[in-house]
Short mmCIF file of C-alpha atoms in Angstrom, two decimals:
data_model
loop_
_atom_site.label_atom_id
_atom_site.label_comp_id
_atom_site.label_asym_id
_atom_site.label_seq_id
_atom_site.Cartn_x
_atom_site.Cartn_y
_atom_site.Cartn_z
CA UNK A 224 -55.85 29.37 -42.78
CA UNK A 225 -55.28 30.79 -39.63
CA UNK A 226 -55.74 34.91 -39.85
CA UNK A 227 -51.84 35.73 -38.66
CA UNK A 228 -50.75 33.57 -41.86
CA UNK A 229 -53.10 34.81 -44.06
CA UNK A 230 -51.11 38.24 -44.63
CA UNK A 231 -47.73 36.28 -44.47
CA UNK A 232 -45.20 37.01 -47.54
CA UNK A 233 -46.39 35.05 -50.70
CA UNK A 234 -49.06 33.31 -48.76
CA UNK A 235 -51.52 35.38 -51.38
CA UNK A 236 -50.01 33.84 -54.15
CA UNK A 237 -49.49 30.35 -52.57
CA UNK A 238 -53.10 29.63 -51.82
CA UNK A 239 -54.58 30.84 -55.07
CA UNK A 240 -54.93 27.38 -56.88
CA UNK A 241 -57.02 26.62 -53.87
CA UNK A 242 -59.39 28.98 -54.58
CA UNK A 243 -61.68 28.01 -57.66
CA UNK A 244 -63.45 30.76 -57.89
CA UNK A 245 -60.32 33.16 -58.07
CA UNK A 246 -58.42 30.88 -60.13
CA UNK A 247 -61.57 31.21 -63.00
CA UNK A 248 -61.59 35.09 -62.60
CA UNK A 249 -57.98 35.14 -63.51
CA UNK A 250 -58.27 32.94 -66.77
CA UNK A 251 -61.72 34.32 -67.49
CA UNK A 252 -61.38 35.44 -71.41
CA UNK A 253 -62.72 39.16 -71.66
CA UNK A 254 -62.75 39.12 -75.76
CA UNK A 255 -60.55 39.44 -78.41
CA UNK A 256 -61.47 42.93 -79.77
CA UNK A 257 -60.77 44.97 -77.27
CA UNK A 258 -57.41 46.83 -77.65
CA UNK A 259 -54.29 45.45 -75.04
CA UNK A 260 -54.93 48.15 -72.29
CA UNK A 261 -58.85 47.22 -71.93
CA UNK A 262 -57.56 43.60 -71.88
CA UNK A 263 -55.49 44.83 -69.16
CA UNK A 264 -57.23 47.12 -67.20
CA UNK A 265 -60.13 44.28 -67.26
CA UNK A 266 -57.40 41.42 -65.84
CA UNK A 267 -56.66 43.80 -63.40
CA UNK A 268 -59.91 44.33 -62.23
CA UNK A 269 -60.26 40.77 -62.11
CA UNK A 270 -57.96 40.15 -60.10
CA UNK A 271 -59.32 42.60 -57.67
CA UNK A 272 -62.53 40.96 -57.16
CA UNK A 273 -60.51 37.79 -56.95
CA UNK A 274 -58.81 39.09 -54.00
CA UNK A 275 -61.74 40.55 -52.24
CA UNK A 276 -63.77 36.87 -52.93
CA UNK A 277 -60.45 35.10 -51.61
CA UNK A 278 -59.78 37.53 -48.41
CA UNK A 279 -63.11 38.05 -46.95
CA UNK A 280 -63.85 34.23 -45.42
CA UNK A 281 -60.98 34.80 -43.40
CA UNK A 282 -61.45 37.97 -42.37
CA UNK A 283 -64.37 37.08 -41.10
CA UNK A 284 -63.41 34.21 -39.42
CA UNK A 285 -60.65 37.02 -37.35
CA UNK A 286 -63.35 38.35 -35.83
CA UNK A 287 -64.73 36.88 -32.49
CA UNK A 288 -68.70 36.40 -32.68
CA UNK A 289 -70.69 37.55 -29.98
CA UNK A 290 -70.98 35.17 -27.03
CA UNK A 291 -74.36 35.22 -25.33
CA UNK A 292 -73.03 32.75 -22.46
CA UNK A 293 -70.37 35.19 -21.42
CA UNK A 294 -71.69 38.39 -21.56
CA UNK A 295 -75.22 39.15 -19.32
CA UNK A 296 -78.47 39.44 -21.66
CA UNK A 297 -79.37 42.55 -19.87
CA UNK A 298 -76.35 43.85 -21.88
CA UNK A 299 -76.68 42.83 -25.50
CA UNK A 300 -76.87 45.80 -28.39
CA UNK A 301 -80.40 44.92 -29.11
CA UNK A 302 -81.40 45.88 -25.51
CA UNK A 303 -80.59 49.22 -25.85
CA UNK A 304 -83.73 51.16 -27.13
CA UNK A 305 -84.80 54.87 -27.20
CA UNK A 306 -84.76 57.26 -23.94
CA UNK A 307 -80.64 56.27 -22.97
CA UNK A 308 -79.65 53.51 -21.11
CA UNK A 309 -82.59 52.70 -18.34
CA UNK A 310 -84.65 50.64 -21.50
CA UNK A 311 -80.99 48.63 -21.65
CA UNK A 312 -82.77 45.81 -18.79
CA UNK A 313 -83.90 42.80 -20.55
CA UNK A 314 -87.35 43.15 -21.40
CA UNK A 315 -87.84 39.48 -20.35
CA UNK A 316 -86.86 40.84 -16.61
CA UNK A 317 -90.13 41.64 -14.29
CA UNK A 318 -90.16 45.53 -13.56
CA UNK A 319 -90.09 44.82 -9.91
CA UNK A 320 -87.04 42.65 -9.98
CA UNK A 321 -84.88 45.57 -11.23
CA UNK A 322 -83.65 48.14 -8.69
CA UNK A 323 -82.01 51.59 -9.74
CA UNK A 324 -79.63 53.24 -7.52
CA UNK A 325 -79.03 57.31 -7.03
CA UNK A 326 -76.48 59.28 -5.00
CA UNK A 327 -77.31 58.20 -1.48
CA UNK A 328 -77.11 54.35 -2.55
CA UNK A 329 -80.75 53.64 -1.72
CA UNK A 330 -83.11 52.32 -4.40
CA UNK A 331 -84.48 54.90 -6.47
CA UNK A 332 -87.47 55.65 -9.19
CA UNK A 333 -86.42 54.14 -12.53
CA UNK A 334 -86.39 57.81 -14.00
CA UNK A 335 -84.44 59.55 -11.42
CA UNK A 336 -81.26 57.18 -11.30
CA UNK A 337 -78.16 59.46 -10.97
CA UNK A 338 -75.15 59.34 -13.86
CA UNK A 339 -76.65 56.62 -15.42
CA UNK A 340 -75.82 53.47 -13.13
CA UNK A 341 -77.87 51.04 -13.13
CA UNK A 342 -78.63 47.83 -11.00
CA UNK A 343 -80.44 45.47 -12.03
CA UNK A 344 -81.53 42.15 -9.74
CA UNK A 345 -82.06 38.65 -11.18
CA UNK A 346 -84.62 37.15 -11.68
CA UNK A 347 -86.73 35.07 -9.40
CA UNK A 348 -85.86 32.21 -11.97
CA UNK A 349 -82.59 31.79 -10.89
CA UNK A 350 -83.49 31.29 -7.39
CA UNK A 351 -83.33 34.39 -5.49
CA UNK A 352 -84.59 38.24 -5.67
CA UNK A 353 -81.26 38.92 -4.45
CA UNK A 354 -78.78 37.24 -6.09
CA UNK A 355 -74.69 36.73 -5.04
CA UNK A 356 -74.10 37.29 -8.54
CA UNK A 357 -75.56 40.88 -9.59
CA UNK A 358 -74.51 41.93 -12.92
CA UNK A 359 -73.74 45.98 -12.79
CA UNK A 360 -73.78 48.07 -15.40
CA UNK A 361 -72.14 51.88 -15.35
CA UNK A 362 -72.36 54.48 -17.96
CA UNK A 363 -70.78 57.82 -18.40
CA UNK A 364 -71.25 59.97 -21.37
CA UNK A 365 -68.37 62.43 -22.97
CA UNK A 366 -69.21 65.13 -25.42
CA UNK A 367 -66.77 65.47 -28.09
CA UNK A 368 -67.22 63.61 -31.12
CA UNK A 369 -63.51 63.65 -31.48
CA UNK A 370 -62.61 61.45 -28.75
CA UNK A 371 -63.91 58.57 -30.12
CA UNK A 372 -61.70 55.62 -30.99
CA UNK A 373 -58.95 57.68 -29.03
CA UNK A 374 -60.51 58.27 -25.78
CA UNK A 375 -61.72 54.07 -26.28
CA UNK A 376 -58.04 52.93 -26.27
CA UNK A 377 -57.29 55.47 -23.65
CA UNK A 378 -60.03 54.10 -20.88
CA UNK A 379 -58.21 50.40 -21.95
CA UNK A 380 -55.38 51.82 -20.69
CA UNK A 381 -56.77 53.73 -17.43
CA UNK A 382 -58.56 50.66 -16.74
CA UNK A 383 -55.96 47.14 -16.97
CA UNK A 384 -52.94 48.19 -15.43
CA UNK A 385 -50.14 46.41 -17.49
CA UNK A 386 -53.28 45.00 -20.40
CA UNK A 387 -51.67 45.70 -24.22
CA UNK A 388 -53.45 48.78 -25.52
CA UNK A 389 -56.32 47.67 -27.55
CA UNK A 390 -55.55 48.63 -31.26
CA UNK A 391 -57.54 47.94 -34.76
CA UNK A 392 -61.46 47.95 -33.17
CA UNK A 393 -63.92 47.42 -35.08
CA UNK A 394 -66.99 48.89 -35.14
CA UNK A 395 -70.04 46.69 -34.67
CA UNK A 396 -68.40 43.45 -33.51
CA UNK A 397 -67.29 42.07 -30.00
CA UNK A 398 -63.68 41.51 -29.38
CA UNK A 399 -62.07 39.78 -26.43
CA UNK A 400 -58.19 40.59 -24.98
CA UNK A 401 -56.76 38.76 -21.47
CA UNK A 402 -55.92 41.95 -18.65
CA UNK A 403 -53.92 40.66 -15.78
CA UNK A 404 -55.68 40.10 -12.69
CA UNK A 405 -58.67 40.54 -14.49
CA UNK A 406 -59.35 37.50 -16.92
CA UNK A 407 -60.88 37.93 -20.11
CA UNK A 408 -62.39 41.36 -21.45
CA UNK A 409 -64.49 41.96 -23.95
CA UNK A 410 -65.71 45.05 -25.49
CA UNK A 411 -67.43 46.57 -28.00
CA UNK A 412 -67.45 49.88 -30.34
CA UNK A 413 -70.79 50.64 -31.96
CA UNK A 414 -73.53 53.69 -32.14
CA UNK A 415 -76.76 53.96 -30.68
CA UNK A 416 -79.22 56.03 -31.95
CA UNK A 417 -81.85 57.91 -29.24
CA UNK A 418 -82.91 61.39 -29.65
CA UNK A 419 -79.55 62.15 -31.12
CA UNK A 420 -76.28 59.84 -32.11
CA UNK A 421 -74.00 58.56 -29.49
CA UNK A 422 -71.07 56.42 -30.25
CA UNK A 423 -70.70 53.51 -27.43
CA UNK A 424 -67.88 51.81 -26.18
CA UNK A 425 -68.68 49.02 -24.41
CA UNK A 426 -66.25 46.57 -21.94
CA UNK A 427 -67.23 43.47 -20.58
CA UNK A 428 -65.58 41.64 -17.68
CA UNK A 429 -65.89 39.70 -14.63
CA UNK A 430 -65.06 40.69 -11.18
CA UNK A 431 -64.74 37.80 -8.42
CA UNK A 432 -68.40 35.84 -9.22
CA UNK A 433 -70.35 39.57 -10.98
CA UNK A 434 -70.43 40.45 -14.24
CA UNK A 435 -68.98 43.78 -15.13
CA UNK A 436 -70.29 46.45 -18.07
CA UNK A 437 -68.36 49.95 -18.79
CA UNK A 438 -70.56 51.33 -21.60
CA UNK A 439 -68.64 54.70 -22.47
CA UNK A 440 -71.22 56.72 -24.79
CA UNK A 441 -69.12 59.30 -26.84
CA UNK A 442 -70.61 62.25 -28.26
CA UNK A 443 -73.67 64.16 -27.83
CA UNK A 444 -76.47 63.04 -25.91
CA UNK A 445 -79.96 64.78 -26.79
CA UNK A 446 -81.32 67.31 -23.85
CA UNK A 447 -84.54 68.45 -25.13
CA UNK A 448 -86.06 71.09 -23.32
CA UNK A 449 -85.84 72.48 -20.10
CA UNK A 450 -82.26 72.26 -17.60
CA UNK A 451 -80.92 68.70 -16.18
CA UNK A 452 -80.40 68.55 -12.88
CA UNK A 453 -76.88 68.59 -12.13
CA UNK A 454 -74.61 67.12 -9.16
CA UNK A 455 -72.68 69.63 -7.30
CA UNK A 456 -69.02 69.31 -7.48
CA UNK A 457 -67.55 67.70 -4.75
CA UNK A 458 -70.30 65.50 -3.87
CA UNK A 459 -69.46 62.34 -2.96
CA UNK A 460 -71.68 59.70 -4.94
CA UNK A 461 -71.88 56.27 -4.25
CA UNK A 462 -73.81 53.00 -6.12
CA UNK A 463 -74.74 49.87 -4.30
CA UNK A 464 -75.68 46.99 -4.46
CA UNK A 465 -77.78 44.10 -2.27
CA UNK A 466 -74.42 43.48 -0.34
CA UNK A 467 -73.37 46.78 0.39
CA UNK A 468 -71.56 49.83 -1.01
CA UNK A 469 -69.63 49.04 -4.14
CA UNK A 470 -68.19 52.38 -5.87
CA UNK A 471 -67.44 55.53 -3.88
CA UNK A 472 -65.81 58.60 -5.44
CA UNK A 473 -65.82 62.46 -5.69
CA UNK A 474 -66.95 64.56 -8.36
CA UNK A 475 -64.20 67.23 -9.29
CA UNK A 476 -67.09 69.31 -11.73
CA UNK A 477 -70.32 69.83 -12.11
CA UNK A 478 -71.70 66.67 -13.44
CA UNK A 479 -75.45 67.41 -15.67
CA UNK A 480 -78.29 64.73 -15.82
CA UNK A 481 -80.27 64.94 -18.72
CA UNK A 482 -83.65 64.93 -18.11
CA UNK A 483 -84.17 62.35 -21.08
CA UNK A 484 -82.65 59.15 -19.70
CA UNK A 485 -80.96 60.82 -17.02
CA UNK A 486 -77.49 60.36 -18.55
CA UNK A 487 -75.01 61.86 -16.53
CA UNK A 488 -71.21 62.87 -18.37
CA UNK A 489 -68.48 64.86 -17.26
CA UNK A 490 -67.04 67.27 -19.88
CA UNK A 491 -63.32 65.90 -20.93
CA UNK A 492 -61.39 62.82 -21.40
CA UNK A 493 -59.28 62.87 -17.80
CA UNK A 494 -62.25 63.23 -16.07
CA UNK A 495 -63.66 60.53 -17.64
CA UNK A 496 -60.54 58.02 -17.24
CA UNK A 497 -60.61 58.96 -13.53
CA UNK A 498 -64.25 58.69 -13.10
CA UNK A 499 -63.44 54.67 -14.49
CA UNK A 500 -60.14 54.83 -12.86
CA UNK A 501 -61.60 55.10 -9.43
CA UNK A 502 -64.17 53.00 -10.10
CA UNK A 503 -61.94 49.97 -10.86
CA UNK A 504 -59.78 51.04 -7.74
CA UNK A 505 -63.13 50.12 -5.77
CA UNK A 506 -63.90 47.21 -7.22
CA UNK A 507 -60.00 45.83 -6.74
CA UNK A 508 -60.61 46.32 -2.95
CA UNK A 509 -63.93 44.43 -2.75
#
């Protein structure tokens, strides 16, 4: 039964004979002592469980599973490990085939990468070093807990121009949704745990031959001790890859990296939406 049916008018009641187990919970004989209101109250409950035992299957079946072939290994939930986002590489990946990019867009140490982005190249197994195909993977972190599934449906909208706002998440699952001129996106809402908890938001796409991840952690991100170094406002920072320059924008704040994991975040929603914003802007002129 196909999930848009499912919650049609009087489909409940029409597909109950073809549930067994239901059907038996309904005509299930609870005693004949009790007085009529425990009878009652028991049928009810009944048929509670009945409808939970019914629904679920195709519930279940309304949510997309996770496809491995269409979004990068490198970028799976079980990557992501303690220390933010630079343990997120496969662990299958060689050290020295991954290369992490800071402000000036020249490779940098693994623990000094600037607002999180990371590059990562392929590996030798699928013929080159340097790949035509890099998968790129940026991060940004904002810090109210509030935000959440609101600021989510907000960078939807900031990033497909004309794409249906994304509504009904869920948490812990991958979804898909077509976004013109962009193909199919996927995403995901879920929490991490590192030195604190983050909530992620995670989008998935593909961008003429590379595969595309937005991870947008919301919430607070662990400092530990000592100051992060932070990136003047009105720098100009730019990631790259083996081809060339790919984003380019300016910072309007102060942006702080953490000196655990070296997770940059600007402080409020807009920022954030034009920090993506811009980003997509560069990648639409590639």
């Amino acid at each position: 039964m196909a999930p848009a049916e499912m919650w049609g008018p009087f489909s409940f009641w029409r597909h109950w004979s073809s549930n067994p187990m239901a059907h038996s919970l309904l005509k299930m004989d609870f005693g004949k002592d009790g007085a009529v209101g425990d009878k009652i109250m028991k049928r009810v409950f009944a048929l509670v469980v009945a409808t939970l035992v019914w629904a679920m299957p195709a519930m279940a079946q309304a949510i997309p599973d996770f496809d491995p072939s269409y979004v990068p290994s490198a970028f799976r939930m079980e990557s992501y490990a303690k220390c933010g986002v630079r343990a997120a590489a496969d662990p299958s990946w060689p050290t020295s085939h991954r290369r992490y990019v800071d402000t000036n867009g020249k490779p940098a140490d693994k623990y000094t990468h600037n607002l999180g982005a990371e590059y990562w190249e392929r590996d030798k197994r699928l013929g080159s070093r340097f790949t035509a195909n890099p998968n790129v993977l940026i991060t940004l972190t904002c810090n109210d807990t509030k935000l959440r599934q609101k600021f989510f449906d907000g960078m939807i909208q900031t990033l497909y121009d004309g794409a249906r706002k994304v509504r009904g998440a869920r948490w812990g699952k991958l979804s898909h949704f077509d976004a013109p001129g962009l193909g199919r996106v996927s995403y995901y809402i879920g929490s991490r745990k590192t030195d604190g908890v983050t909530d992620v938001a995670h989008a998935y796409f593909q961008h003429r031959g590379r595969n595309v991840s937005l991870m947008i952690q919301i919430g607070r991100t662990s400092e530990r001790s000592g100051a992060g170094r932070k990136v003047r406002a009105g720098k100009v920072v730019e990631l790259a890859d083996n081809n060339g320059k790919v984003f380019r924008f300016r910072l309007t704040r102060p942006a702080k990296q953490l000196p655990l994991g070296n997770v940059g975040y600007i402080r409020t929603e807009a920022e954030n939406q034009a920090f993506i914003k811009t980003i997509l802007q560069s990648l639409r002129a590639m």
